[in-house]
Amino acid sequence: MFKKTKQPLKIKNRTEIINDKSPFSFVESYKTLRSGLSFMGFQDDVKTIMITSSIPDEGKSTVAINLAKVLVDAGKKVLLIDADLRKPALREYLRVKKTGNHGLSAVLAGKVQAENAIYLHTTYQFDVMLAGIIPPNPSELLGGANLAPMLETLKKTYDYIIIDTPPVNVVTDASVIAPHIDGTLLVVRQNFAERDVVLAAKRKLEQTHATLLGSVMNYYDDSKVKSGATPYSYSYEYGE
């Protein structure tokens, strides 16, 4: 178990995350996603959730942050992990200053304990483990012996652990992590990735025996779909 007091993150500026001024449909869609995950968690004990996409720039990191935010708003204890050890984005998106070399890469390499790489984001009130130093062998590090026991230990402390990973079709990292995760959400940007590309990502996840919880339609614009569609900025589909 970890100590209750952790070093707060040094925040540069407030970032554009869900807030009181966000569009109603945008906020409600994330709440719908939260409700769906809560229902699954009640049934199947889903606590570790991997967020990935088929290709870059589909908004998976933004989804990971906002999902962590709405879960905290519901009273859950949440840890957000940046497992993109090639092009980590959470530090930039959360606008935090450097936190030294303590990050996921150092934990997986056995250089630091997990509790020493976890920081409290004082604005959004979820804990964060940043990627840390970019290693020369991300896939090997993520596929090593330390990831699974680290997650099992963290699950004793947190209600949810949200893990941001690289795109499935670009590198193997997400596929390496997937077997150790309770569930995976595949982020799909509307009118961005081709259908075959998205289906290829789905197949790759299934081949690694990932538990695919569903897909998240990101950057949704109802003017680009058939009439009668729900005008959400974001949508979620779960189950089969």
Coordinates of C-alpha atoms in Angstrom, one line a residue:
M1 CA 0.0 0.0 0.0
F2 CA 1.2 3.5 -0.7
K3 CA 1.6 6.4 1.6
K4 CA -1.4 8.8 1.6
T5 CA 0.8 11.8 1.0
K6 CA 2.4 12.1 -2.4
Q7 CA 4.4 14.9 -4.0
P8 CA 2.0 17.2 -5.9
L9 CA 2.7 17.9 -9.6
K10 CA 4.0 21.3 -10.3
I11 CA 1.4 22.6 -12.7
K12 CA 2.3 25.2 -15.4
N13 CA -1.1 26.4 -16.6
R14 CA -4.6 25.1 -16.6
T15 CA -5.2 22.9 -19.6
E16 CA -8.4 22.5 -21.6
I17 CA -10.1 19.6 -19.8
I18 CA -13.8 19.2 -19.0
N19 CA -14.9 22.1 -16.9
D20 CA -18.1 24.0 -16.0
K21 CA -18.0 25.8 -19.3
S22 CA -17.7 22.7 -21.5
P23 CA -20.7 22.0 -23.8
F24 CA -23.4 19.9 -22.2
S25 CA -23.4 17.2 -24.8
F26 CA -19.6 16.8 -24.5
V27 CA -19.7 16.4 -20.7
E28 CA -22.8 14.1 -20.8
S29 CA -21.1 11.8 -23.3
Y30 CA -18.1 11.3 -20.9
K31 CA -20.5 10.6 -18.1
T32 CA -22.2 8.0 -20.3
L33 CA -18.8 6.4 -20.8
R34 CA -18.2 6.5 -17.1
S35 CA -21.6 4.8 -16.4
G36 CA -20.9 2.1 -18.9
L37 CA -17.5 1.3 -17.3
S38 CA -19.0 1.4 -13.8
F39 CA -21.6 -1.2 -14.9
M40 CA -18.9 -3.4 -16.4
G41 CA -16.7 -3.0 -13.3
F42 CA -19.7 -4.1 -11.2
Q43 CA -20.0 -7.2 -13.3
D44 CA -16.4 -8.1 -14.2
D45 CA -14.2 -6.2 -11.8
V46 CA -12.7 -3.9 -14.5
K47 CA -10.2 -1.6 -12.8
T48 CA -7.3 -1.3 -15.3
I49 CA -8.4 0.3 -18.6
M50 CA -6.1 0.8 -21.6
I51 CA -6.8 3.6 -24.0
T52 CA -5.5 3.2 -27.5
S53 CA -6.2 4.0 -31.1
S54 CA -5.4 2.5 -34.5
I55 CA -3.2 5.4 -35.7
P56 CA -1.8 8.7 -34.2
D57 CA -3.9 11.9 -33.7
E58 CA -7.2 10.2 -32.9
G59 CA -7.3 11.9 -29.5
K60 CA -6.7 8.9 -27.2
S61 CA -4.7 10.9 -24.7
T62 CA -7.4 13.5 -24.4
V63 CA -10.0 10.7 -23.9
A64 CA -7.7 9.2 -21.2
I65 CA -7.5 12.5 -19.3
N66 CA -11.2 13.4 -19.5
L67 CA -12.2 9.9 -18.5
A68 CA -9.9 10.1 -15.4
K69 CA -11.5 13.5 -14.7
V70 CA -15.1 12.3 -14.7
L71 CA -14.3 9.3 -12.7
V72 CA -12.7 11.5 -10.0
D73 CA -15.8 13.7 -10.1
A74 CA -17.8 10.6 -9.3
G75 CA -15.8 10.1 -6.1
K76 CA -13.4 7.4 -7.5
K77 CA -9.7 7.2 -6.7
V78 CA -8.0 7.3 -10.1
L79 CA -4.4 6.8 -11.4
L80 CA -3.6 8.0 -14.9
I81 CA -0.5 6.3 -16.4
D82 CA 1.4 7.5 -19.5
A83 CA 2.5 4.2 -21.1
D84 CA 3.5 5.8 -24.4
L85 CA 7.3 5.4 -23.9
R86 CA 8.0 6.7 -27.5
K87 CA 6.0 10.0 -27.8
P88 CA 4.5 10.6 -24.3
A89 CA 1.9 13.4 -24.3
L90 CA 0.3 13.6 -20.9
R91 CA 3.0 15.9 -19.4
E92 CA 2.3 18.4 -22.2
Y93 CA -1.5 18.1 -22.1
L94 CA -1.6 18.3 -18.4
R95 CA 0.9 21.2 -18.5
V96 CA 3.2 20.1 -15.8
K97 CA 6.8 20.8 -15.1
K98 CA 9.5 18.2 -15.1
T99 CA 9.3 15.7 -12.3
G100 CA 12.9 14.4 -12.7
N101 CA 13.6 10.9 -14.0
H102 CA 10.9 9.2 -12.0
G103 CA 8.3 7.8 -14.4
L104 CA 7.0 4.5 -15.7
S105 CA 10.1 3.7 -17.6
A106 CA 12.2 3.9 -14.4
V107 CA 9.7 1.8 -12.5
L108 CA 9.7 -1.0 -15.1
A109 CA 13.4 -0.9 -15.3
G110 CA 13.5 -1.5 -11.5
K111 CA 15.2 1.8 -10.7
V112 CA 12.5 3.3 -8.5
Q113 CA 9.4 2.0 -6.7
A114 CA 6.0 2.8 -8.2
E115 CA 5.0 5.0 -5.3
N116 CA 7.9 7.2 -5.9
A117 CA 6.8 7.9 -9.5
I118 CA 3.2 8.8 -8.7
Y119 CA 2.2 12.5 -8.3
L120 CA -1.1 14.2 -7.4
H121 CA -2.5 16.6 -10.0
T122 CA -3.8 19.2 -7.7
T123 CA -6.2 20.7 -10.2
Y124 CA -8.0 17.6 -11.3
Q125 CA -7.3 15.5 -8.2
F126 CA -6.3 12.3 -9.9
D127 CA -2.8 10.8 -9.5
V128 CA -0.5 10.6 -12.4
M129 CA 2.5 8.4 -13.4
L130 CA 4.2 10.1 -16.3
A131 CA 6.3 8.1 -18.9
G132 CA 9.6 9.3 -17.6
I133 CA 12.8 9.0 -19.6
I134 CA 12.2 7.5 -23.1
P135 CA 14.0 4.2 -23.2
P136 CA 15.8 2.6 -26.2
N137 CA 13.6 -0.6 -25.9
P138 CA 10.0 0.4 -25.1
S139 CA 8.3 -2.8 -26.2
E140 CA 10.8 -5.0 -24.3
L141 CA 10.4 -2.9 -21.2
L142 CA 6.6 -2.9 -21.3
G143 CA 6.6 -6.7 -22.0
G144 CA 9.0 -7.4 -19.1
A145 CA 8.3 -9.0 -15.8
N146 CA 7.6 -5.8 -13.8
L147 CA 4.4 -4.5 -15.5
A148 CA 1.9 -7.1 -14.3
P149 CA 2.9 -7.1 -10.6
M150 CA 3.1 -3.3 -10.6
L151 CA -0.5 -3.1 -11.8
E152 CA -1.7 -5.8 -9.4
T153 CA -0.2 -3.8 -6.5
L154 CA -1.7 -0.5 -7.7
K155 CA -5.2 -2.1 -8.0
K156 CA -5.2 -2.4 -4.3
T157 CA -5.0 1.4 -3.9
Y158 CA -7.1 2.7 -6.9
D159 CA -10.7 2.2 -8.1
Y160 CA -9.5 2.8 -11.7
I161 CA -6.2 2.9 -13.4
I162 CA -6.3 4.6 -16.9
I163 CA -3.4 3.7 -19.1
D164 CA -2.6 5.8 -22.2
T165 CA -0.7 3.7 -24.8
P166 CA 0.7 4.2 -28.4
P167 CA -1.5 3.4 -31.4
V168 CA -2.0 -0.3 -32.2
N169 CA -1.1 -0.2 -35.9
V170 CA 2.1 1.8 -35.4
V171 CA 4.0 -0.1 -32.8
T172 CA 3.5 -3.3 -30.7
D173 CA 3.4 -1.6 -27.3
A174 CA -0.3 -1.7 -26.8
S175 CA -0.6 -5.3 -27.9
V176 CA 2.2 -6.2 -25.4
I177 CA 0.3 -4.4 -22.5
A178 CA -3.2 -5.6 -23.4
P179 CA -3.0 -9.1 -21.9
H180 CA -2.3 -7.6 -18.5
I181 CA -5.2 -5.1 -18.6
D182 CA -8.8 -5.7 -17.5
G183 CA -10.3 -3.9 -20.5
T184 CA -9.4 -1.8 -23.5
L185 CA -11.1 1.1 -25.2
L186 CA -10.3 1.8 -28.8
V187 CA -10.5 5.5 -29.7
V188 CA -11.7 6.1 -33.3
R189 CA -11.6 9.6 -34.8
Q190 CA -14.5 10.4 -37.0
N191 CA -13.7 10.6 -40.8
F192 CA -10.0 10.1 -40.0
A193 CA -8.8 6.5 -39.9
E194 CA -10.0 4.2 -42.7
R195 CA -12.4 1.4 -41.7
D196 CA -9.9 -1.3 -42.7
V197 CA -7.3 0.4 -40.5
V198 CA -9.6 0.4 -37.5
L199 CA -10.6 -3.2 -38.0
A200 CA -7.0 -4.2 -38.3
A201 CA -6.3 -2.6 -34.9
K202 CA -9.3 -4.5 -33.5
R203 CA -7.9 -7.8 -34.8
K204 CA -4.5 -7.1 -33.4
L205 CA -5.9 -6.5 -30.0
E206 CA -8.1 -9.7 -30.2
Q207 CA -5.0 -11.7 -31.2
T208 CA -3.3 -10.7 -28.0
H209 CA -6.5 -11.8 -26.0
A210 CA -7.2 -8.2 -25.1
T211 CA -10.6 -7.7 -23.5
L212 CA -12.1 -5.0 -25.8
L213 CA -14.7 -3.1 -23.8
G214 CA -15.8 -1.0 -26.8
S215 CA -15.0 1.9 -29.0
V216 CA -15.0 5.7 -28.5
M217 CA -16.0 7.9 -31.4
N218 CA -13.9 11.0 -31.0
Y219 CA -14.2 14.5 -32.7
Y220 CA -17.8 13.6 -33.5
D221 CA -19.6 16.0 -35.9
D222 CA -23.3 15.1 -36.4
S223 CA -23.3 17.2 -39.7
K224 CA -21.1 14.5 -41.2
V225 CA -23.5 11.6 -40.5
K226 CA -26.9 10.5 -41.5
S227 CA -29.9 12.4 -40.1
G228 CA -31.3 11.0 -36.9
A229 CA -28.0 10.5 -35.2
T230 CA -27.5 11.7 -31.6
P231 CA -25.8 15.2 -31.7
Y232 CA -23.0 14.3 -29.3
S233 CA -19.5 15.7 -29.6
Y234 CA -18.3 12.2 -28.6
S235 CA -19.9 8.8 -28.4
Y236 CA -19.3 5.5 -26.9
E237 CA -20.2 1.9 -27.9
Y238 CA -19.6 -1.0 -25.6
G239 CA -20.0 -4.8 -25.6
E240 CA -20.3 -6.8 -28.8

